[in-house]
Amino acid sequence: VPVQYGLYSSFMGSFVYCILGTAKDVTLGPTAIMSLLVSSYAFHEPAYAILLAFLSGCVQLAMGLLRLGFLLDFISCPVIKGFTSAASITISFNQVKNILGLQGIPRQFFLQVYETLRRIGETRVGDAILGLACLAALAALRAMKSRLPPAGRAEPLAARVSYLIIWTSATARNALVVLSAGLVAYSFQVMGCQPLTLTGSIPQGLPAFRLPRFSMAAPNGTVPFRSMVEDMGVGLAVVPLMGLLETVAIAKAFASQNNYRVDPNQELLAMGFANILGSFVSSYPITGSFGRTAVNAQSGVCTPAGGLVTGALVLLSLAYLTSLFYYIPKAALAAVIISAVLPMFDAGIFRTLWRVKRLDLVPLCVTFLLCFWEVQYGIVGGVLVSGILLLYSIARPPIQVSEGDVLLVQPRSSLHFPAIECLRDTVCSRALAASPPRSVILDCCHISSIDYTVVVGLAELLQELRKHGLSLAFCSLQDPVLQVLLSADLEGFQHFPSREQAERCGGVEPGGSGAAPFTSINESSLLPT
């Protein structure tokens, strides 16, 4: 779409997020990932892109109102770390072409690396010198701010003024570097010699505030709303979901670094309203921007109200300053982005996870490696691997077995339907393999909930042990679990309030009376026919 649509998409999200957002650093706006996704479903037509923003916002808003934000809690810390580390590398290298002044470099990371190295001989000297100088200036100003001692009130006025100047320059280093580079580029332009690659012309003027078009004129008639929706297809699900994943992943990454909490449901509402209202000003779908969020964080933003400044400056620029953007060198903007995102790479996380829990390296590495292919694939892949590991821990809970006159079996977590086969195999193999075979006491002190499949499995276990002349008694049942088992009316069900009472009565016969046996219909009534 025409370049001005990028600016149209850059201010409404900032205004909405400062009211509804929960992460102080996050900036909503157009991103490379979202732009590529939208291009797959908008067919290079602004009307399709704007309508997709409206419909994506409706989906996100509905998810927020239905309190589905808990689904985003499945993005684990290793996935976040893998995403941020890979994104810092890919985004930084994506800006190398602007530092070197190269044109026509593909966006895909591996092709980008190959083409950049192949064409490094075409580097524009002016862009390279300016870009490296901006990087050095930004690094120096950041180091200066971190080492700047606070000025006390007892200091002389000159010292306090000097501190204020240095602190302001270091805090506003991104704007300072861009303005300085723009002045250099303008000076070269006046002299009639331009060795730098400039941003170029951008159309001036604010977009009209109006509803998105629900139909579109075509050479052979009008494309109705229904046809536009059918043309977008799965994009109506892919675009809002990937936007949410990217925003929440970025918000959680910066929240963990700055010790604040992100509310996923509130993020859903913020995203939904931002996309719906953004479509009224010709915005295409927006999401959290890693690069701009990193710039926000490095600039020292303290609250989401920083979005007011961002949005106001974009509006001011659209109305009056687009002609001045012409002179901003791309190398200076690239230096700002590289300086902001490169510190997000966390090399120490690999060593930390190796020490803490090596299995967590799997989702970390999957996310990290897939993000070099496509960021959205990395996040989805990491979430899937984390989910598989979580499901495996549910399906194979730790089970402690102690042998004595009876076999004491203690599951160390709640029982859900994937785990019942593991429990049955453990009990049967140990109870029947003992010489002589032993009755079993199931210590349920750690079990807070069970489901119907578990009840069926316990009924089958009772039945199998009874065939071998053995009994199964339960002890330390929590009230919710006890009520479920009583409601199931298991034949031969025996419950003891504590493990000690169960062990004292360990010789009860199958179906005999323990502390308080319960008799009922046959277990087969619970089994599927």
PDB file of C-alpha atoms in Angstrom, residues 129-386:
ATOM      1  CA  ILE A 129      30.617   6.172   8.138  1.00  0.00           C
ATOM      2  CA  LEU A 130      27.464   7.934   9.364  1.00  0.00           C
ATOM      3  CA  GLY A 131      25.886   4.702  10.615  1.00  0.00           C
ATOM      4  CA  LEU A 132      28.959   3.619  12.561  1.00  0.00           C
ATOM      5  CA  ALA A 133      29.371   7.120  13.975  1.00  0.00           C
ATOM      6  CA  CYS A 134      25.743   7.102  15.169  1.00  0.00           C
ATOM      7  CA  LEU A 135      26.214   3.679  16.771  1.00  0.00           C
ATOM      8  CA  ALA A 136      29.317   4.890  18.577  1.00  0.00           C
ATOM      9  CA  ALA A 137      27.550   8.055  19.755  1.00  0.00           C
ATOM     10  CA  LEU A 138      24.564   6.085  21.050  1.00  0.00           C
ATOM     11  CA  ALA A 139      26.794   3.612  22.898  1.00  0.00           C
ATOM     12  CA  ALA A 140      28.791   6.472  24.438  1.00  0.00           C
ATOM     13  CA  LEU A 141      25.669   8.334  25.564  1.00  0.00           C
ATOM     14  CA  ARG A 142      24.179   5.156  27.072  1.00  0.00           C
ATOM     15  CA  ALA A 143      27.406   4.452  28.976  1.00  0.00           C
ATOM     16  CA  MET A 144      27.542   8.072  30.078  1.00  0.00           C
ATOM     17  CA  LYS A 145      24.025   7.901  31.504  1.00  0.00           C
ATOM     18  CA  SER A 146      24.692   4.650  33.381  1.00  0.00           C
ATOM     19  CA  ARG A 147      27.851   6.058  34.979  1.00  0.00           C
ATOM     20  CA  LEU A 148      26.551   9.561  35.637  1.00  0.00           C
ATOM     21  CA  PRO A 149      26.684  10.265  39.406  1.00  0.00           C
ATOM     22  CA  PRO A 150      23.626  12.052  40.833  1.00  0.00           C
ATOM     23  CA  ALA A 151      24.030  15.774  41.472  1.00  0.00           C
ATOM     24  CA  GLY A 152      23.194  16.715  45.050  1.00  0.00           C
ATOM     25  CA  ARG A 153      21.503  19.947  46.081  1.00  0.00           C
ATOM     26  CA  ALA A 154      24.725  21.020  47.788  1.00  0.00           C
ATOM     27  CA  GLU A 155      26.560  21.038  44.451  1.00  0.00           C
ATOM     28  CA  PRO A 156      27.310  24.392  42.783  1.00  0.00           C
ATOM     29  CA  LEU A 157      24.760  25.667  40.257  1.00  0.00           C
ATOM     30  CA  ALA A 158      27.172  25.112  37.372  1.00  0.00           C
ATOM     31  CA  ALA A 159      27.587  21.451  38.345  1.00  0.00           C
ATOM     32  CA  ARG A 160      23.815  20.901  38.553  1.00  0.00           C
ATOM     33  CA  VAL A 161      23.268  22.587  35.172  1.00  0.00           C
ATOM     34  CA  SER A 162      26.011  20.459  33.631  1.00  0.00           C
ATOM     35  CA  TYR A 163      24.418  17.328  35.109  1.00  0.00           C
ATOM     36  CA  LEU A 164      21.013  18.314  33.693  1.00  0.00           C
ATOM     37  CA  ILE A 165      22.481  18.905  30.216  1.00  0.00           C
ATOM     38  CA  ILE A 166      24.345  15.603  30.182  1.00  0.00           C
ATOM     39  CA  TRP A 167      21.362  13.666  31.607  1.00  0.00           C
ATOM     40  CA  THR A 168      18.971  15.208  29.055  1.00  0.00           C
ATOM     41  CA  SER A 169      21.339  14.508  26.163  1.00  0.00           C
ATOM     42  CA  ALA A 170      21.860  10.906  27.272  1.00  0.00           C
ATOM     43  CA  THR A 171      18.149  10.284  27.857  1.00  0.00           C
ATOM     44  CA  ALA A 172      17.108  11.853  24.537  1.00  0.00           C
ATOM     45  CA  ARG A 173      20.052  10.277  22.696  1.00  0.00           C
ATOM     46  CA  ASN A 174      17.879   8.684  19.992  1.00  0.00           C
ATOM     47  CA  ALA A 175      16.260  11.989  18.997  1.00  0.00           C
ATOM     48  CA  LEU A 176      19.575  13.825  19.338  1.00  0.00           C
ATOM     49  CA  VAL A 177      21.386  11.430  17.009  1.00  0.00           C
ATOM     50  CA  VAL A 178      18.597  11.483  14.385  1.00  0.00           C
ATOM     51  CA  LEU A 179      18.377  15.300  14.418  1.00  0.00           C
ATOM     52  CA  SER A 180      22.154  15.638  14.159  1.00  0.00           C
ATOM     53  CA  ALA A 181      22.271  13.180  11.253  1.00  0.00           C
ATOM     54  CA  GLY A 182      19.430  15.059   9.556  1.00  0.00           C
ATOM     55  CA  LEU A 183      21.377  18.318   9.816  1.00  0.00           C
ATOM     56  CA  VAL A 184      24.421  16.630   8.277  1.00  0.00           C
ATOM     57  CA  ALA A 185      22.302  15.292   5.405  1.00  0.00           C
ATOM     58  CA  TYR A 186      20.703  18.708   4.865  1.00  0.00           C
ATOM     59  CA  SER A 187      24.150  20.339   4.761  1.00  0.00           C
ATOM     60  CA  PHE A 188      25.264  17.930   2.041  1.00  0.00           C
ATOM     61  CA  GLN A 189      22.037  18.623   0.126  1.00  0.00           C
ATOM     62  CA  VAL A 190      22.650  22.365   0.228  1.00  0.00           C
ATOM     63  CA  MET A 191      26.184  21.861  -1.080  1.00  0.00           C
ATOM     64  CA  GLY A 192      24.780  19.862  -3.993  1.00  0.00           C
ATOM     65  CA  CYS A 193      26.485  16.592  -3.017  1.00  0.00           C
ATOM     66  CA  GLN A 194      24.540  13.861  -1.252  1.00  0.00           C
ATOM     67  CA  PRO A 195      26.567  10.771  -0.178  1.00  0.00           C
ATOM     68  CA  LEU A 196      23.778   9.507   2.122  1.00  0.00           C
ATOM     69  CA  THR A 197      20.639   7.430   1.511  1.00  0.00           C
ATOM     70  CA  LEU A 198      17.675   9.508   2.695  1.00  0.00           C
ATOM     71  CA  THR A 199      14.179   8.577   3.832  1.00  0.00           C
ATOM     72  CA  GLY A 200      12.633  10.465   0.918  1.00  0.00           C
ATOM     73  CA  SER A 201       9.280  12.111   0.249  1.00  0.00           C
ATOM     74  CA  ILE A 202       6.138  11.270   2.259  1.00  0.00           C
ATOM     75  CA  PRO A 203       2.682  12.685   1.331  1.00  0.00           C
ATOM     76  CA  GLN A 204       1.436  15.321   3.785  1.00  0.00           C
ATOM     77  CA  GLY A 205      -1.983  15.477   5.492  1.00  0.00           C
ATOM     78  CA  LEU A 206      -4.139  13.765   8.102  1.00  0.00           C
ATOM     79  CA  PRO A 207      -6.410  10.825   7.188  1.00  0.00           C
ATOM     80  CA  ALA A 208     -10.191  11.308   7.245  1.00  0.00           C
ATOM     81  CA  PHE A 209     -12.047   9.856  10.264  1.00  0.00           C
ATOM     82  CA  ARG A 210     -14.651   7.487   8.803  1.00  0.00           C
ATOM     83  CA  LEU A 211     -15.936   3.934   8.937  1.00  0.00           C
ATOM     84  CA  PRO A 212     -13.968   1.372   6.917  1.00  0.00           C
ATOM     85  CA  ARG A 213     -15.519   0.503   3.602  1.00  0.00           C
ATOM     86  CA  PHE A 214     -17.603  -2.681   3.719  1.00  0.00           C
ATOM     87  CA  SER A 215     -17.649  -2.957  -0.074  1.00  0.00           C
ATOM     88  CA  MET A 216     -15.221  -2.003  -2.816  1.00  0.00           C
ATOM     89  CA  ALA A 217     -15.610  -0.736  -6.329  1.00  0.00           C
ATOM     90  CA  ALA A 218     -14.135  -3.000  -8.986  1.00  0.00           C
ATOM     91  CA  PRO A 219     -13.826  -2.660 -12.801  1.00  0.00           C
ATOM     92  CA  ASN A 220     -16.630  -5.190 -13.328  1.00  0.00           C
ATOM     93  CA  GLY A 221     -18.926  -3.971 -10.526  1.00  0.00           C
ATOM     94  CA  THR A 222     -18.867  -3.853  -6.718  1.00  0.00           C
ATOM     95  CA  VAL A 223     -17.213  -6.375  -4.396  1.00  0.00           C
ATOM     96  CA  PRO A 224     -19.715  -6.864  -1.507  1.00  0.00           C
ATOM     97  CA  PHE A 225     -18.786  -7.339   2.129  1.00  0.00           C
ATOM     98  CA  ARG A 226     -19.427 -11.080   2.038  1.00  0.00           C
ATOM     99  CA  SER A 227     -17.052 -11.566  -0.874  1.00  0.00           C
ATOM    100  CA  MET A 228     -14.368  -9.471   0.824  1.00  0.00           C
ATOM    101  CA  VAL A 229     -14.646 -11.629   3.957  1.00  0.00           C
ATOM    102  CA  GLU A 230     -14.481 -14.821   1.879  1.00  0.00           C
ATOM    103  CA  ASP A 231     -11.398 -13.491   0.076  1.00  0.00           C
ATOM    104  CA  MET A 232      -9.644 -12.873   3.406  1.00  0.00           C
ATOM    105  CA  GLY A 233     -10.424 -16.431   4.538  1.00  0.00           C
ATOM    106  CA  VAL A 234      -8.208 -17.748   7.322  1.00  0.00           C
ATOM    107  CA  GLY A 235      -6.583 -14.329   7.573  1.00  0.00           C
ATOM    108  CA  LEU A 236      -9.476 -13.343   9.860  1.00  0.00           C
ATOM    109  CA  ALA A 237      -8.087 -15.829  12.405  1.00  0.00           C
ATOM    110  CA  VAL A 238      -4.359 -15.725  11.622  1.00  0.00           C
ATOM    111  CA  VAL A 239      -3.910 -11.933  11.700  1.00  0.00           C
ATOM    112  CA  PRO A 240      -5.576 -11.216  15.090  1.00  0.00           C
ATOM    113  CA  LEU A 241      -4.013 -14.256  16.783  1.00  0.00           C
ATOM    114  CA  MET A 242      -0.490 -13.552  15.544  1.00  0.00           C
ATOM    115  CA  GLY A 243      -0.909  -9.893  16.493  1.00  0.00           C
ATOM    116  CA  LEU A 244      -1.861 -10.928  20.018  1.00  0.00           C
ATOM    117  CA  LEU A 245       0.982 -13.426  20.314  1.00  0.00           C
ATOM    118  CA  GLU A 246       3.525 -10.845  19.195  1.00  0.00           C
ATOM    119  CA  THR A 247       2.187  -8.093  21.469  1.00  0.00           C
ATOM    120  CA  VAL A 248       1.973 -10.282  24.573  1.00  0.00           C
ATOM    121  CA  ALA A 249       5.375 -11.851  23.908  1.00  0.00           C
ATOM    122  CA  ILE A 250       6.943  -8.378  23.657  1.00  0.00           C
ATOM    123  CA  ALA A 251       5.039  -7.085  26.701  1.00  0.00           C
ATOM    124  CA  LYS A 252       6.081 -10.080  28.826  1.00  0.00           C
ATOM    125  CA  ALA A 253       9.691  -9.764  27.668  1.00  0.00           C
ATOM    126  CA  PHE A 254       9.979  -6.151  28.782  1.00  0.00           C
ATOM    127  CA  ALA A 255       7.832  -6.722  31.891  1.00  0.00           C
ATOM    128  CA  SER A 256      10.199  -9.431  33.119  1.00  0.00           C
ATOM    129  CA  GLN A 257      13.147  -7.077  32.689  1.00  0.00           C
ATOM    130  CA  ASN A 258      11.476  -4.178  34.469  1.00  0.00           C
ATOM    131  CA  ASN A 259       9.529  -6.095  37.154  1.00  0.00           C
ATOM    132  CA  TYR A 260       5.940  -5.233  36.331  1.00  0.00           C
ATOM    133  CA  ARG A 261       2.928  -7.399  35.502  1.00  0.00           C
ATOM    134  CA  VAL A 262       1.098  -7.723  32.200  1.00  0.00           C
ATOM    135  CA  ASP A 263      -2.652  -8.489  32.206  1.00  0.00           C
ATOM    136  CA  PRO A 264      -3.388 -10.586  29.061  1.00  0.00           C
ATOM    137  CA  ASN A 265      -7.127  -9.783  29.132  1.00  0.00           C
ATOM    138  CA  GLN A 266      -6.393  -6.068  29.284  1.00  0.00           C
ATOM    139  CA  GLU A 267      -3.914  -6.456  26.417  1.00  0.00           C
ATOM    140  CA  LEU A 268      -6.665  -8.146  24.369  1.00  0.00           C
ATOM    141  CA  LEU A 269      -9.016  -5.224  24.993  1.00  0.00           C
ATOM    142  CA  ALA A 270      -6.291  -2.687  24.143  1.00  0.00           C
ATOM    143  CA  MET A 271      -5.442  -4.486  20.898  1.00  0.00           C
ATOM    144  CA  GLY A 272      -9.103  -4.835  19.948  1.00  0.00           C
ATOM    145  CA  PHE A 273      -9.978  -1.175  20.488  1.00  0.00           C
ATOM    146  CA  ALA A 274      -6.734  -0.034  18.829  1.00  0.00           C
ATOM    147  CA  ASN A 275      -7.441  -1.979  15.643  1.00  0.00           C
ATOM    148  CA  ILE A 276     -11.147  -1.050  15.518  1.00  0.00           C
ATOM    149  CA  LEU A 277     -10.541   2.681  16.054  1.00  0.00           C
ATOM    150  CA  GLY A 278      -7.443   2.546  13.858  1.00  0.00           C
ATOM    151  CA  SER A 279      -9.539   1.309  10.943  1.00  0.00           C
ATOM    152  CA  PHE A 280     -11.516   4.575  11.219  1.00  0.00           C
ATOM    153  CA  VAL A 281      -8.330   6.482  10.270  1.00  0.00           C
ATOM    154  CA  SER A 282      -7.239   4.152   7.438  1.00  0.00           C
ATOM    155  CA  SER A 283      -4.945   1.979   9.550  1.00  0.00           C
ATOM    156  CA  TYR A 284      -4.141  -1.587   8.619  1.00  0.00           C
ATOM    157  CA  PRO A 285      -3.757  -4.204  11.440  1.00  0.00           C
ATOM    158  CA  ILE A 286      -1.218  -3.220  14.087  1.00  0.00           C
ATOM    159  CA  THR A 287       0.575  -5.064  16.841  1.00  0.00           C
ATOM    160  CA  GLY A 288       3.351  -4.546  19.374  1.00  0.00           C
ATOM    161  CA  SER A 289       6.584  -3.444  17.739  1.00  0.00           C
ATOM    162  CA  PHE A 290       9.731  -4.997  19.189  1.00  0.00           C
ATOM    163  CA  GLY A 291      12.035  -2.350  17.739  1.00  0.00           C
ATOM    164  CA  ARG A 292       9.967   0.685  18.763  1.00  0.00           C
ATOM    165  CA  THR A 293       9.249  -0.854  22.175  1.00  0.00           C
ATOM    166  CA  ALA A 294      12.991  -1.315  22.693  1.00  0.00           C
ATOM    167  CA  VAL A 295      13.568   2.320  21.674  1.00  0.00           C
ATOM    168  CA  ASN A 296      10.851   3.327  24.150  1.00  0.00           C
ATOM    169  CA  ALA A 297      12.503   1.351  26.946  1.00  0.00           C
ATOM    170  CA  GLN A 298      15.984   2.679  26.143  1.00  0.00           C
ATOM    171  CA  SER A 299      14.627   6.225  26.118  1.00  0.00           C
ATOM    172  CA  GLY A 300      13.470   5.854  29.726  1.00  0.00           C
ATOM    173  CA  VAL A 301       9.675   5.819  29.282  1.00  0.00           C
ATOM    174  CA  CYS A 302       8.063   5.317  32.704  1.00  0.00           C
ATOM    175  CA  THR A 303       4.330   4.840  31.952  1.00  0.00           C
ATOM    176  CA  PRO A 304       2.071   3.962  28.991  1.00  0.00           C
ATOM    177  CA  ALA A 305       1.350   7.726  28.788  1.00  0.00           C
ATOM    178  CA  GLY A 306       4.492   7.873  26.670  1.00  0.00           C
ATOM    179  CA  GLY A 307       2.122   6.809  23.884  1.00  0.00           C
ATOM    180  CA  LEU A 308       0.511  10.257  24.030  1.00  0.00           C
ATOM    181  CA  VAL A 309       3.825  11.828  23.040  1.00  0.00           C
ATOM    182  CA  THR A 310       4.385   9.229  20.311  1.00  0.00           C
ATOM    183  CA  GLY A 311       0.896   9.623  18.842  1.00  0.00           C
ATOM    184  CA  ALA A 312       0.975  13.422  19.048  1.00  0.00           C
ATOM    185  CA  LEU A 313       4.333  13.588  17.262  1.00  0.00           C
ATOM    186  CA  VAL A 314       3.074  11.309  14.478  1.00  0.00           C
ATOM    187  CA  LEU A 315      -0.009  13.522  13.994  1.00  0.00           C
ATOM    188  CA  LEU A 316       2.134  16.651  14.067  1.00  0.00           C
ATOM    189  CA  SER A 317       4.498  15.109  11.547  1.00  0.00           C
ATOM    190  CA  LEU A 318       1.660  14.069   9.222  1.00  0.00           C
ATOM    191  CA  ALA A 319       0.161  17.536   9.345  1.00  0.00           C
ATOM    192  CA  TYR A 320       3.272  19.710   9.080  1.00  0.00           C
ATOM    193  CA  LEU A 321       6.619  17.910   9.115  1.00  0.00           C
ATOM    194  CA  THR A 322       6.565  15.255   6.394  1.00  0.00           C
ATOM    195  CA  SER A 323       8.745  17.466   4.188  1.00  0.00           C
ATOM    196  CA  LEU A 324      11.454  17.391   6.870  1.00  0.00           C
ATOM    197  CA  PHE A 325      11.499  13.589   6.952  1.00  0.00           C
ATOM    198  CA  TYR A 326      13.053  13.721   3.514  1.00  0.00           C
ATOM    199  CA  TYR A 327      16.466  14.562   5.035  1.00  0.00           C
ATOM    200  CA  ILE A 328      16.613  11.852   7.740  1.00  0.00           C
ATOM    201  CA  PRO A 329      19.360   9.361   6.737  1.00  0.00           C
ATOM    202  CA  LYS A 330      18.306   5.724   6.816  1.00  0.00           C
ATOM    203  CA  ALA A 331      21.677   4.858   8.380  1.00  0.00           C
ATOM    204  CA  ALA A 332      20.880   7.001  11.443  1.00  0.00           C
ATOM    205  CA  LEU A 333      17.491   5.338  11.943  1.00  0.00           C
ATOM    206  CA  ALA A 334      19.137   1.933  11.540  1.00  0.00           C
ATOM    207  CA  ALA A 335      21.699   2.826  14.220  1.00  0.00           C
ATOM    208  CA  VAL A 336      18.931   3.805  16.647  1.00  0.00           C
ATOM    209  CA  ILE A 337      17.114   0.503  16.107  1.00  0.00           C
ATOM    210  CA  ILE A 338      20.281  -1.625  16.412  1.00  0.00           C
ATOM    211  CA  SER A 339      21.312   0.224  19.570  1.00  0.00           C
ATOM    212  CA  ALA A 340      17.874  -0.386  21.094  1.00  0.00           C
ATOM    213  CA  VAL A 341      17.366  -4.082  20.297  1.00  0.00           C
ATOM    214  CA  LEU A 342      20.867  -5.529  20.593  1.00  0.00           C
ATOM    215  CA  PRO A 343      20.920  -5.400  24.446  1.00  0.00           C
ATOM    216  CA  MET A 344      17.822  -7.653  24.409  1.00  0.00           C
ATOM    217  CA  PHE A 345      20.005 -10.632  23.438  1.00  0.00           C
ATOM    218  CA  ASP A 346      20.438 -12.728  26.588  1.00  0.00           C
ATOM    219  CA  ALA A 347      23.365 -15.122  26.139  1.00  0.00           C
ATOM    220  CA  GLY A 348      23.296 -16.057  29.822  1.00  0.00           C
ATOM    221  CA  ILE A 349      19.835 -17.664  29.628  1.00  0.00           C
ATOM    222  CA  PHE A 350      21.272 -20.801  27.987  1.00  0.00           C
ATOM    223  CA  ARG A 351      23.721 -21.313  30.860  1.00  0.00           C
ATOM    224  CA  THR A 352      21.046 -20.512  33.452  1.00  0.00           C
ATOM    225  CA  LEU A 353      18.576 -23.071  32.078  1.00  0.00           C
ATOM    226  CA  TRP A 354      21.346 -25.675  31.829  1.00  0.00           C
ATOM    227  CA  ARG A 355      21.847 -25.276  35.578  1.00  0.00           C
ATOM    228  CA  VAL A 356      18.187 -24.896  36.601  1.00  0.00           C
ATOM    229  CA  LYS A 357      16.216 -27.258  34.325  1.00  0.00           C
ATOM    230  CA  ARG A 358      17.759 -28.567  31.134  1.00  0.00           C
ATOM    231  CA  LEU A 359      14.422 -29.648  29.661  1.00  0.00           C
ATOM    232  CA  ASP A 360      13.457 -25.959  29.377  1.00  0.00           C
ATOM    233  CA  LEU A 361      16.257 -25.578  26.823  1.00  0.00           C
ATOM    234  CA  VAL A 362      14.049 -27.453  24.319  1.00  0.00           C
ATOM    235  CA  PRO A 363      11.319 -24.758  23.905  1.00  0.00           C
ATOM    236  CA  LEU A 364      14.020 -22.074  24.176  1.00  0.00           C
ATOM    237  CA  CYS A 365      16.067 -23.531  21.310  1.00  0.00           C
ATOM    238  CA  VAL A 366      13.010 -24.343  19.184  1.00  0.00           C
ATOM    239  CA  THR A 367      11.742 -20.770  19.508  1.00  0.00           C
ATOM    240  CA  PHE A 368      15.197 -19.265  18.985  1.00  0.00           C
ATOM    241  CA  LEU A 369      15.957 -21.258  15.825  1.00  0.00           C
ATOM    242  CA  LEU A 370      12.501 -21.030  14.216  1.00  0.00           C
ATOM    243  CA  CYS A 371      12.419 -17.258  14.737  1.00  0.00           C
ATOM    244  CA  PHE A 372      15.241 -16.987  12.192  1.00  0.00           C
ATOM    245  CA  TRP A 373      12.844 -18.484   9.663  1.00  0.00           C
ATOM    246  CA  GLU A 374       9.747 -16.510  10.679  1.00  0.00           C
ATOM    247  CA  VAL A 375       9.075 -14.929  14.078  1.00  0.00           C
ATOM    248  CA  GLN A 376       5.476 -16.142  14.193  1.00  0.00           C
ATOM    249  CA  TYR A 377       6.609 -19.728  13.539  1.00  0.00           C
ATOM    250  CA  GLY A 378       9.119 -19.433  16.373  1.00  0.00           C
ATOM    251  CA  ILE A 379       6.508 -18.307  18.892  1.00  0.00           C
ATOM    252  CA  VAL A 380       3.961 -20.935  17.812  1.00  0.00           C
ATOM    253  CA  GLY A 381       6.613 -23.677  17.752  1.00  0.00           C
ATOM    254  CA  GLY A 382       7.865 -22.753  21.215  1.00  0.00           C
ATOM    255  CA  VAL A 383       4.335 -22.675  22.658  1.00  0.00           C
ATOM    256  CA  LEU A 384       3.564 -26.094  21.136  1.00  0.00           C
ATOM    257  CA  VAL A 385       6.753 -27.644  22.528  1.00  0.00           C
ATOM    258  CA  SER A 386       6.076 -26.103  25.962  1.00  0.00           C
TER     259      SER A 386
END
